[in-house]
DNA sequence: ATGATAAATGCAACTCACTTGCAACTTGGA
DNA sequence: TCCAAGTTGCAAGTGAGTTGCATTTATCAT
């Protein structure tokens, strides 16, 4: 069975503090990318007093370990989602209500190879997001 | 012949002020997306004293008129490029030196239709950027 | 041309996401 | 149980982008 996130943290020499576990729990419960402020809100509701700074630092650390993925929808703040153990995918966001929907697909493998041949870059990442109007808002 | 940017501005009831024309000239000279700070730098070099705020406001206005396109590469600031009269395309950025290269292609037409069928969204935009290492940095 | 008017500019002050410095506190291993 | 390394919270800072307002400028009708 695959290594859990907690195992990955231990392997990275990270400590499993109470705030850190609470932050991780919220990220793992969320099926859609969430913001640092949303994480902090949920922590407050769960009676776990964790400073905003601590959320920022943990999210940055989880990103470095490639356990969470940043998702930038140009809303003025970043979102984050667990990628460890989940399928690589993309999103669509409604310009009206802001709702985000997962697209369980990534059509970019062949295109990435094409771009690598054309540009001689070694590609190791990409961003693909769609925007539009959901059935309720259009 | 196609309507020029200046014509579009006039049609939108916008005035052609000296600062505005200077900002537009810089955007049109740039073949790659540039930041507001870079525009202001170039204005200063060209001896055109234009306030940063004015650049921000003009870029926002040009965006509303769909004459320039925002390009967010998650560098902590936005970039902008003229889209009026230019082919829709995407970019690749080097994680080492930050250099940006235009990719003169967009492979998303069919995919957009597929996503519309799947999600029932009316899609009117997308973001696609590649990241990796250029030949010099890798 | 000229004067009215609506839009645009510049300045200063502000907002807000995110970062940094530092002292105090946990965690996990010896 | 003790200690070192890692982590946290608080306060203060950074920097992109925005807003309010008085002044200036382009445009249009006369």
mmCIF file of C-alpha atoms (C1' of nucleotides) in Angstrom:
data_model
loop_
_atom_site.group_PDB
_atom_site.id
_atom_site.type_symbol
_atom_site.label_atom_id
_atom_site.label_comp_id
_atom_site.label_asym_id
_atom_site.label_seq_id
_atom_site.Cartn_x
_atom_site.Cartn_y
_atom_site.Cartn_z
ATOM 1 C CA UNK A 1 0.000 0.000 0.000
ATOM 2 C CA UNK A 2 1.091 3.532 -0.754
ATOM 3 C CA UNK A 3 2.903 5.748 1.755
ATOM 4 C CA UNK A 4 0.499 7.998 3.649
ATOM 5 C CA UNK A 5 1.005 11.721 3.987
ATOM 6 C CA UNK A 6 2.022 11.310 7.614
ATOM 7 C CA UNK A 7 4.647 8.784 6.549
ATOM 8 C CA UNK A 8 5.939 11.197 3.931
ATOM 9 C CA UNK A 9 6.251 13.898 6.570
ATOM 10 C CA UNK A 10 8.148 11.643 8.929
ATOM 11 C CA UNK A 11 10.410 10.604 6.062
ATOM 12 C CA UNK A 12 11.055 14.291 5.420
ATOM 13 C CA UNK A 13 12.120 14.857 9.022
ATOM 14 C CA UNK A 14 8.995 16.823 9.863
ATOM 15 C CA UNK A 15 7.338 16.764 13.262
ATOM 16 C CA UNK A 16 3.699 15.838 13.653
ATOM 17 C CA UNK A 17 2.468 18.716 15.772
ATOM 18 C CA UNK A 18 -1.126 19.250 16.747
ATOM 19 C CA UNK A 19 -1.616 22.293 14.459
ATOM 20 C CA UNK A 20 -0.034 20.469 11.565
ATOM 21 C CA UNK A 21 -2.269 17.437 11.932
ATOM 22 C CA UNK A 22 -5.343 19.645 12.140
ATOM 23 C CA UNK A 23 -4.353 21.490 8.963
ATOM 24 C CA UNK A 24 -3.700 18.232 7.156
ATOM 25 C CA UNK A 25 -7.038 16.804 8.224
ATOM 26 C CA UNK A 26 -8.852 19.756 6.711
ATOM 27 C CA UNK A 27 -6.918 19.566 3.471
ATOM 28 C CA UNK A 28 -7.598 15.856 3.173
ATOM 29 C CA UNK A 29 -11.305 16.303 3.832
ATOM 30 C CA UNK A 30 -11.606 18.880 1.099
ATOM 31 C CA UNK A 31 -12.319 17.530 -2.361
ATOM 32 C CA UNK A 32 -11.788 20.936 -3.969
ATOM 33 C CA UNK A 33 -8.896 23.374 -3.684
ATOM 34 C CA UNK A 34 -9.259 25.694 -0.669
ATOM 35 C CA UNK A 35 -7.602 28.923 0.446
ATOM 36 C CA UNK A 36 -5.473 29.520 3.507
ATOM 37 C CA UNK A 37 -8.239 31.685 4.954
ATOM 38 C CA UNK A 38 -10.747 28.880 4.460
ATOM 39 C CA UNK A 39 -8.462 26.446 6.223
ATOM 40 C CA UNK A 40 -8.137 28.882 9.125
ATOM 41 C CA UNK A 41 -11.919 29.308 9.278
ATOM 42 C CA UNK A 42 -12.491 25.594 9.435
ATOM 43 C CA UNK A 43 -9.840 25.268 12.124
ATOM 44 C CA UNK A 44 -11.638 27.873 14.186
ATOM 45 C CA UNK A 45 -14.952 26.042 13.772
ATOM 46 C CA UNK A 46 -13.238 22.848 14.865
ATOM 47 C CA UNK A 47 -12.054 24.634 18.011
ATOM 48 C CA UNK A 48 -8.430 24.283 16.943
ATOM 49 C CA UNK A 49 -6.786 27.637 17.470
ATOM 50 C CA UNK A 50 -4.062 27.825 14.832
ATOM 51 C CA UNK A 51 -2.422 31.031 13.704
ATOM 52 C CA UNK A 52 -2.802 32.098 10.066
ATOM 53 C CA UNK A 53 0.986 32.217 9.785
ATOM 54 C CA UNK A 54 1.188 28.588 10.771
ATOM 55 C CA UNK A 55 -1.259 27.666 8.039
ATOM 56 C CA UNK A 56 0.803 29.585 5.499
ATOM 57 C CA UNK A 57 4.007 27.900 6.622
ATOM 58 C CA UNK A 58 2.503 24.431 6.588
ATOM 59 C CA UNK A 59 0.968 24.851 3.188
ATOM 60 C CA UNK A 60 4.329 26.054 1.852
ATOM 61 C CA UNK A 61 6.075 23.078 3.378
ATOM 62 C CA UNK A 62 3.528 20.599 2.005
ATOM 63 C CA UNK A 63 4.002 22.159 -1.402
ATOM 64 C CA UNK A 64 7.760 21.689 -1.233
ATOM 65 C CA UNK A 65 7.241 18.021 -0.428
ATOM 66 C CA UNK A 66 4.824 17.833 -3.369
ATOM 67 C CA UNK A 67 2.036 16.634 -1.113
ATOM 68 C CA UNK A 68 -0.257 19.531 -1.993
ATOM 69 C CA UNK A 69 -0.714 21.422 -5.215
ATOM 70 C CA UNK A 70 -1.210 25.165 -5.588
ATOM 71 C CA UNK A 71 -4.217 26.153 -7.703
ATOM 72 C CA UNK A 72 -4.220 29.763 -8.871
ATOM 73 C CA UNK A 73 -7.518 30.963 -10.301
ATOM 74 C CA UNK A 74 -6.538 34.631 -10.149
ATOM 75 C CA UNK A 75 -8.932 35.406 -7.372
ATOM 76 C CA UNK A 76 -6.346 37.374 -5.416
ATOM 77 C CA UNK A 77 -5.347 34.391 -3.332
ATOM 78 C CA UNK A 78 -4.058 30.880 -3.896
ATOM 79 C CA UNK A 79 -5.904 27.649 -3.344
ATOM 80 C CA UNK A 80 -4.387 24.332 -2.340
ATOM 81 C CA UNK A 81 -5.413 20.735 -2.727
ATOM 82 C CA UNK A 82 -3.917 17.432 -1.709
ATOM 83 C CA UNK A 83 -2.282 15.792 -4.715
ATOM 84 C CA UNK A 84 -0.597 12.912 -2.897
ATOM 85 C CA UNK A 85 -2.581 9.783 -3.721
ATOM 86 C CA UNK A 86 -4.987 11.622 -5.979
ATOM 87 C CA UNK A 87 -5.247 11.649 -9.740
ATOM 88 C CA UNK A 88 -3.733 14.632 -11.555
ATOM 89 C CA UNK A 89 -6.585 16.770 -12.881
ATOM 90 C CA UNK A 90 -7.785 20.266 -13.737
ATOM 91 C CA UNK A 91 -10.649 22.603 -12.830
ATOM 92 C CA UNK A 92 -13.358 24.789 -14.231
ATOM 93 C CA UNK A 93 -14.652 27.809 -12.338
ATOM 94 C CA UNK A 94 -17.885 29.740 -12.811
ATOM 95 C CA UNK A 95 -17.394 33.456 -13.389
ATOM 96 C CA UNK A 96 -20.754 34.079 -11.761
ATOM 97 C CA UNK A 97 -20.854 32.222 -8.455
ATOM 98 C CA UNK A 98 -17.212 31.165 -8.256
ATOM 99 C CA UNK A 99 -18.044 27.489 -7.914
ATOM 100 C CA UNK A 100 -15.217 25.143 -8.834
ATOM 101 C CA UNK A 101 -15.710 21.748 -10.471
ATOM 102 C CA UNK A 102 -13.054 19.071 -10.875
ATOM 103 C CA UNK A 103 -12.332 17.852 -14.381
ATOM 104 C CA UNK A 104 -11.036 14.359 -14.009
ATOM 105 C CA UNK A 105 -8.832 14.517 -17.029
ATOM 106 C CA UNK A 106 -5.554 15.797 -18.350
ATOM 107 C CA UNK A 107 -5.175 15.857 -22.099
ATOM 108 C CA UNK A 108 -1.696 17.312 -22.159
ATOM 109 C CA UNK A 109 0.662 14.367 -22.380
ATOM 110 C CA UNK A 110 1.060 14.391 -26.140
ATOM 111 C CA UNK A 111 1.018 18.164 -26.249
ATOM 112 C CA UNK A 112 3.755 18.340 -23.622
ATOM 113 C CA UNK A 113 5.968 16.134 -25.766
ATOM 114 C CA UNK A 114 5.285 18.321 -28.770
ATOM 115 C CA UNK A 115 6.140 21.480 -26.868
ATOM 116 C CA UNK A 116 9.329 19.889 -25.529
ATOM 117 C CA UNK A 117 10.448 19.045 -29.059
ATOM 118 C CA UNK A 118 9.629 22.535 -30.288
ATOM 119 C CA UNK A 119 11.153 24.552 -27.452
ATOM 120 C CA UNK A 120 13.898 22.223 -26.141
ATOM 121 C CA UNK A 121 12.593 22.918 -22.635
ATOM 122 C CA UNK A 122 12.362 20.083 -20.110
ATOM 123 C CA UNK A 123 8.764 20.508 -19.003
ATOM 124 C CA UNK A 124 7.909 19.524 -15.454
ATOM 125 C CA UNK A 125 4.563 21.173 -14.883
ATOM 126 C CA UNK A 126 1.622 22.983 -16.369
ATOM 127 C CA UNK A 127 -1.414 24.986 -15.421
ATOM 128 C CA UNK A 128 -4.747 24.427 -17.149
ATOM 129 C CA UNK A 129 -7.967 25.974 -15.930
ATOM 130 C CA UNK A 130 -11.244 26.691 -17.639
ATOM 131 C CA UNK A 131 -13.597 29.587 -16.963
ATOM 132 C CA UNK A 132 -17.210 30.084 -17.908
ATOM 133 C CA UNK A 133 -20.757 30.116 -16.649
ATOM 134 C CA UNK A 134 -22.372 27.265 -14.783
ATOM 135 C CA UNK A 135 -25.920 26.085 -15.600
ATOM 136 C CA UNK A 136 -27.402 28.186 -12.758
ATOM 137 C CA UNK A 137 -25.543 31.392 -13.612
ATOM 138 C CA UNK A 138 -25.673 31.505 -17.371
ATOM 139 C CA UNK B 1 -8.391 46.279 -42.652
ATOM 140 C CA UNK B 2 -9.042 45.526 -38.997
ATOM 141 C CA UNK B 3 -9.927 48.183 -36.464
ATOM 142 C CA UNK B 4 -6.836 49.456 -34.674
ATOM 143 C CA UNK B 5 -6.582 49.643 -30.911
ATOM 144 C CA UNK B 6 -6.934 53.414 -31.027
ATOM 145 C CA UNK B 7 -10.141 53.028 -33.032
ATOM 146 C CA UNK B 8 -11.471 50.545 -30.478
ATOM 147 C CA UNK B 9 -10.745 53.013 -27.699
ATOM 148 C CA UNK B 10 -12.539 55.819 -29.495
ATOM 149 C CA UNK B 11 -15.454 53.480 -30.139
ATOM 150 C CA UNK B 12 -15.516 52.745 -26.411
ATOM 151 C CA UNK B 13 -15.744 56.439 -25.586
ATOM 152 C CA UNK B 14 -12.202 56.558 -24.231
ATOM 153 C CA UNK B 15 -9.929 59.563 -24.498
ATOM 154 C CA UNK B 16 -6.553 59.329 -26.132
ATOM 155 C CA UNK B 17 -4.432 61.015 -23.505
ATOM 156 C CA UNK B 18 -0.663 61.286 -23.631
ATOM 157 C CA UNK B 19 -0.093 58.790 -20.779
ATOM 158 C CA UNK B 20 -2.517 56.348 -22.367
ATOM 159 C CA UNK B 21 -0.836 56.476 -25.750
ATOM 160 C CA UNK B 22 2.577 55.990 -24.156
ATOM 161 C CA UNK B 23 1.350 52.937 -22.233
ATOM 162 C CA UNK B 24 -0.233 51.483 -25.355
ATOM 163 C CA UNK B 25 2.929 52.019 -27.374
ATOM 164 C CA UNK B 26 4.937 50.017 -24.849
ATOM 165 C CA UNK B 27 2.399 47.208 -24.744
ATOM 166 C CA UNK B 28 2.315 47.016 -28.525
ATOM 167 C CA UNK B 29 6.105 46.973 -28.808
ATOM 168 C CA UNK B 30 6.343 44.070 -26.386
ATOM 169 C CA UNK B 31 6.098 40.640 -27.953
ATOM 170 C CA UNK B 32 5.895 38.941 -24.556
ATOM 171 C CA UNK B 33 3.606 39.613 -21.594
ATOM 172 C CA UNK B 34 4.965 42.354 -19.318
ATOM 173 C CA UNK B 35 4.183 43.561 -15.807
ATOM 174 C CA UNK B 36 2.833 46.923 -14.717
ATOM 175 C CA UNK B 37 6.186 47.685 -13.085
ATOM 176 C CA UNK B 38 7.991 46.913 -16.334
ATOM 177 C CA UNK B 39 5.679 49.222 -18.242
ATOM 178 C CA UNK B 40 6.382 51.974 -15.705
ATOM 179 C CA UNK B 41 10.141 51.381 -16.007
ATOM 180 C CA UNK B 42 10.024 51.681 -19.755
ATOM 181 C CA UNK B 43 7.920 54.819 -19.496
ATOM 182 C CA UNK B 44 10.539 56.346 -17.232
ATOM 183 C CA UNK B 45 13.323 55.438 -19.678
ATOM 184 C CA UNK B 46 11.290 57.016 -22.459
ATOM 185 C CA UNK B 47 11.092 60.224 -20.384
ATOM 186 C CA UNK B 48 7.322 59.851 -20.076
ATOM 187 C CA UNK B 49 6.423 60.501 -16.445
ATOM 188 C CA UNK B 50 3.335 58.381 -15.817
ATOM 189 C CA UNK B 51 2.117 57.377 -12.397
ATOM 190 C CA UNK B 52 1.973 53.684 -11.510
ATOM 191 C CA UNK B 53 -1.709 54.081 -10.687
ATOM 192 C CA UNK B 54 -2.370 55.318 -14.180
ATOM 193 C CA UNK B 55 -0.706 52.252 -15.618
ATOM 194 C CA UNK B 56 -2.831 50.011 -13.397
ATOM 195 C CA UNK B 57 -6.008 51.802 -14.415
ATOM 196 C CA UNK B 58 -5.210 51.703 -18.105
ATOM 197 C CA UNK B 59 -4.300 48.059 -18.056
ATOM 198 C CA UNK B 60 -7.580 47.282 -16.282
ATOM 199 C CA UNK B 61 -9.517 49.278 -18.832
ATOM 200 C CA UNK B 62 -7.772 47.618 -21.766
ATOM 201 C CA UNK B 63 -8.600 44.274 -20.238
ATOM 202 C CA UNK B 64 -12.276 45.150 -19.980
ATOM 203 C CA UNK B 65 -12.297 46.075 -23.643
ATOM 204 C CA UNK B 66 -10.565 42.757 -24.369
ATOM 205 C CA UNK B 67 -7.670 44.550 -26.025
ATOM 206 C CA UNK B 68 -5.092 43.084 -23.653
ATOM 207 C CA UNK B 69 -4.922 39.725 -21.983
ATOM 208 C CA UNK B 70 -3.814 39.026 -18.396
ATOM 209 C CA UNK B 71 -1.161 36.338 -18.066
ATOM 210 C CA UNK B 72 -0.680 34.982 -14.559
ATOM 211 C CA UNK B 73 2.438 32.907 -14.077
ATOM 212 C CA UNK B 74 2.220 32.977 -10.275
ATOM 213 C CA UNK B 75 5.204 35.241 -9.938
ATOM 214 C CA UNK B 76 3.446 37.508 -7.441
ATOM 215 C CA UNK B 77 2.321 39.923 -10.118
ATOM 216 C CA UNK B 78 0.310 39.817 -13.309
ATOM 217 C CA UNK B 79 1.590 40.213 -16.823
ATOM 218 C CA UNK B 80 -0.300 41.680 -19.754
ATOM 219 C CA UNK B 81 -0.039 41.340 -23.491
ATOM 220 C CA UNK B 82 -1.897 42.811 -26.409
ATOM 221 C CA UNK B 83 -4.346 40.269 -27.777
ATOM 222 C CA UNK B 84 -6.164 42.549 -30.225
ATOM 223 C CA UNK B 85 -5.009 41.559 -33.703
ATOM 224 C CA UNK B 86 -2.756 38.801 -32.438
ATOM 225 C CA UNK B 87 -3.239 35.064 -32.553
ATOM 226 C CA UNK B 88 -4.512 33.393 -29.379
ATOM 227 C CA UNK B 89 -1.643 31.427 -27.883
ATOM 228 C CA UNK B 90 0.004 30.154 -24.701
ATOM 229 C CA UNK B 91 3.373 30.351 -22.955
ATOM 230 C CA UNK B 92 6.129 28.340 -21.393
ATOM 231 C CA UNK B 93 8.306 29.768 -18.625
ATOM 232 C CA UNK B 94 11.700 28.577 -17.396
ATOM 233 C CA UNK B 95 11.831 27.845 -13.675
ATOM 234 C CA UNK B 96 15.505 28.794 -13.695
ATOM 235 C CA UNK B 97 15.882 32.123 -15.449
ATOM 236 C CA UNK B 98 12.222 33.039 -15.748
ATOM 237 C CA UNK B 99 12.379 33.497 -19.503
ATOM 238 C CA UNK B 100 9.033 33.265 -21.260
ATOM 239 C CA UNK B 101 8.547 31.791 -24.713
ATOM 240 C CA UNK B 102 5.417 32.041 -26.826
ATOM 241 C CA UNK B 103 3.820 28.825 -27.974
ATOM 242 C CA UNK B 104 1.994 29.627 -31.133
ATOM 243 C CA UNK B 105 -0.698 27.079 -30.603
ATOM 244 C CA UNK B 106 -3.880 26.319 -28.752
ATOM 245 C CA UNK B 107 -5.013 22.723 -28.716
ATOM 246 C CA UNK B 108 -8.084 23.246 -26.611
ATOM 247 C CA UNK B 109 -10.942 23.643 -29.040
ATOM 248 C CA UNK B 110 -12.073 20.049 -29.016
ATOM 249 C CA UNK B 111 -11.347 19.699 -25.336
ATOM 250 C CA UNK B 112 -13.418 22.770 -24.555
ATOM 251 C CA UNK B 113 -16.381 21.225 -26.319
ATOM 252 C CA UNK B 114 -15.924 18.004 -24.387
ATOM 253 C CA UNK B 115 -15.777 19.850 -21.078
ATOM 254 C CA UNK B 116 -18.873 21.866 -21.974
ATOM 255 C CA UNK B 117 -20.803 18.678 -22.671
ATOM 256 C CA UNK B 118 -19.597 17.094 -19.444
ATOM 257 C CA UNK B 119 -20.118 20.030 -17.101
ATOM 258 C CA UNK B 120 -22.928 21.991 -18.811
ATOM 259 C CA UNK B 121 -20.852 25.131 -18.306
ATOM 260 C CA UNK B 122 -20.687 27.750 -21.058
ATOM 261 C CA UNK B 123 -16.917 28.113 -21.331
ATOM 262 C CA UNK B 124 -15.575 31.489 -22.384
ATOM 263 C CA UNK B 125 -11.922 31.316 -21.418
ATOM 264 C CA UNK B 126 -9.049 29.172 -20.286
ATOM 265 C CA UNK B 127 -5.567 29.407 -18.888
ATOM 266 C CA UNK B 128 -2.814 27.131 -20.129
ATOM 267 C CA UNK B 129 0.813 27.624 -19.196
ATOM 268 C CA UNK B 130 3.774 25.283 -19.194
ATOM 269 C CA UNK B 131 6.717 25.328 -16.802
ATOM 270 C CA UNK B 132 10.088 23.671 -17.055
ATOM 271 C CA UNK B 133 13.765 24.251 -17.694
ATOM 272 C CA UNK B 134 15.147 25.962 -20.770
ATOM 273 C CA UNK B 135 18.165 24.565 -22.644
ATOM 274 C CA UNK B 136 20.558 26.913 -20.825
ATOM 275 C CA UNK B 137 19.230 26.249 -17.324
ATOM 276 C CA UNK B 138 18.647 22.544 -17.334
ATOM 277 C "C1'" DA C 1 -11.337 79.028 -31.680
ATOM 278 C "C1'" DT C 2 -13.653 78.609 -27.102
ATOM 279 C "C1'" DG C 3 -15.927 76.971 -23.272
ATOM 280 C "C1'" DA C 4 -18.520 73.169 -21.090
ATOM 281 C "C1'" DT C 5 -18.252 68.563 -19.485
ATOM 282 C "C1'" DA C 6 -16.999 64.080 -18.896
ATOM 283 C "C1'" DA C 7 -13.071 61.391 -18.470
ATOM 284 C "C1'" DA C 8 -8.379 60.747 -16.952
ATOM 285 C "C1'" DT C 9 -4.418 61.733 -14.089
ATOM 286 C "C1'" DG C 10 -1.454 62.106 -9.845
ATOM 287 C "C1'" DC C 11 -0.885 61.953 -5.157
ATOM 288 C "C1'" DA C 12 -1.585 60.015 -0.690
ATOM 289 C "C1'" DA C 13 -3.538 56.829 1.941
ATOM 290 C "C1'" DC C 14 -5.318 52.368 2.143
ATOM 291 C "C1'" DT C 15 -6.275 47.108 1.684
ATOM 292 C "C1'" DC C 16 -5.025 42.572 1.846
ATOM 293 C "C1'" DA C 17 -2.373 38.323 0.822
ATOM 294 C "C1'" DC C 18 1.603 36.799 2.227
ATOM 295 C "C1'" DT C 19 6.402 36.955 4.654
ATOM 296 C "C1'" DT C 20 9.919 37.604 8.285
ATOM 297 C "C1'" DG C 21 12.216 38.034 12.969
ATOM 298 C "C1'" DC C 22 12.258 36.333 17.245
ATOM 299 C "C1'" DA C 23 11.194 34.457 21.709
ATOM 300 C "C1'" DA C 24 8.644 30.659 23.624
ATOM 301 C "C1'" DC C 25 7.039 26.045 23.094
ATOM 302 C "C1'" DT C 26 6.627 20.943 21.182
ATOM 303 C "C1'" DT C 27 8.181 16.710 19.427
ATOM 304 C "C1'" DG C 28 10.860 12.765 19.175
ATOM 305 C "C1'" DG C 29 15.074 10.528 19.803
ATOM 306 C "C1'" DA C 30 19.169 9.583 22.974
ATOM 307 C "C1'" DT D 1 13.774 12.628 31.370
ATOM 308 C "C1'" DC D 2 16.535 15.803 28.906
ATOM 309 C "C1'" DC D 3 17.971 18.120 24.839
ATOM 310 C "C1'" DA D 4 18.322 19.760 20.113
ATOM 311 C "C1'" DA D 5 15.899 20.575 16.190
ATOM 312 C "C1'" DG D 6 11.886 21.901 14.424
ATOM 313 C "C1'" DT D 7 7.562 24.508 15.065
ATOM 314 C "C1'" DT D 8 4.453 27.940 16.684
ATOM 315 C "C1'" DG D 9 2.404 32.610 17.704
ATOM 316 C "C1'" DC D 10 2.747 37.321 17.819
ATOM 317 C "C1'" DA D 11 4.034 41.649 15.912
ATOM 318 C "C1'" DA D 12 5.831 44.070 12.416
ATOM 319 C "C1'" DG D 13 6.976 44.312 7.567
ATOM 320 C "C1'" DT D 14 6.547 43.820 2.301
ATOM 321 C "C1'" DG D 15 4.600 44.627 -2.007
ATOM 322 C "C1'" DA D 16 0.971 44.328 -5.573
ATOM 323 C "C1'" DG D 17 -2.950 46.435 -6.442
ATOM 324 C "C1'" DT D 18 -7.017 49.800 -5.145
ATOM 325 C "C1'" DT D 19 -9.583 53.982 -3.731
ATOM 326 C "C1'" DG D 20 -10.820 59.002 -2.751
ATOM 327 C "C1'" DC D 21 -10.327 63.362 -4.225
ATOM 328 C "C1'" DA D 22 -8.700 67.613 -6.172
ATOM 329 C "C1'" DT D 23 -6.620 68.998 -10.508
ATOM 330 C "C1'" DT D 24 -5.881 68.520 -15.395
ATOM 331 C "C1'" DT D 25 -6.919 67.183 -20.167
ATOM 332 C "C1'" DA D 26 -9.363 65.602 -24.388
ATOM 333 C "C1'" DT D 27 -13.362 66.013 -26.902
ATOM 334 C "C1'" DC D 28 -17.455 68.020 -28.736
ATOM 335 C "C1'" DA D 29 -21.005 71.467 -29.508
ATOM 336 C "C1'" DT D 30 -21.326 76.067 -30.247
#
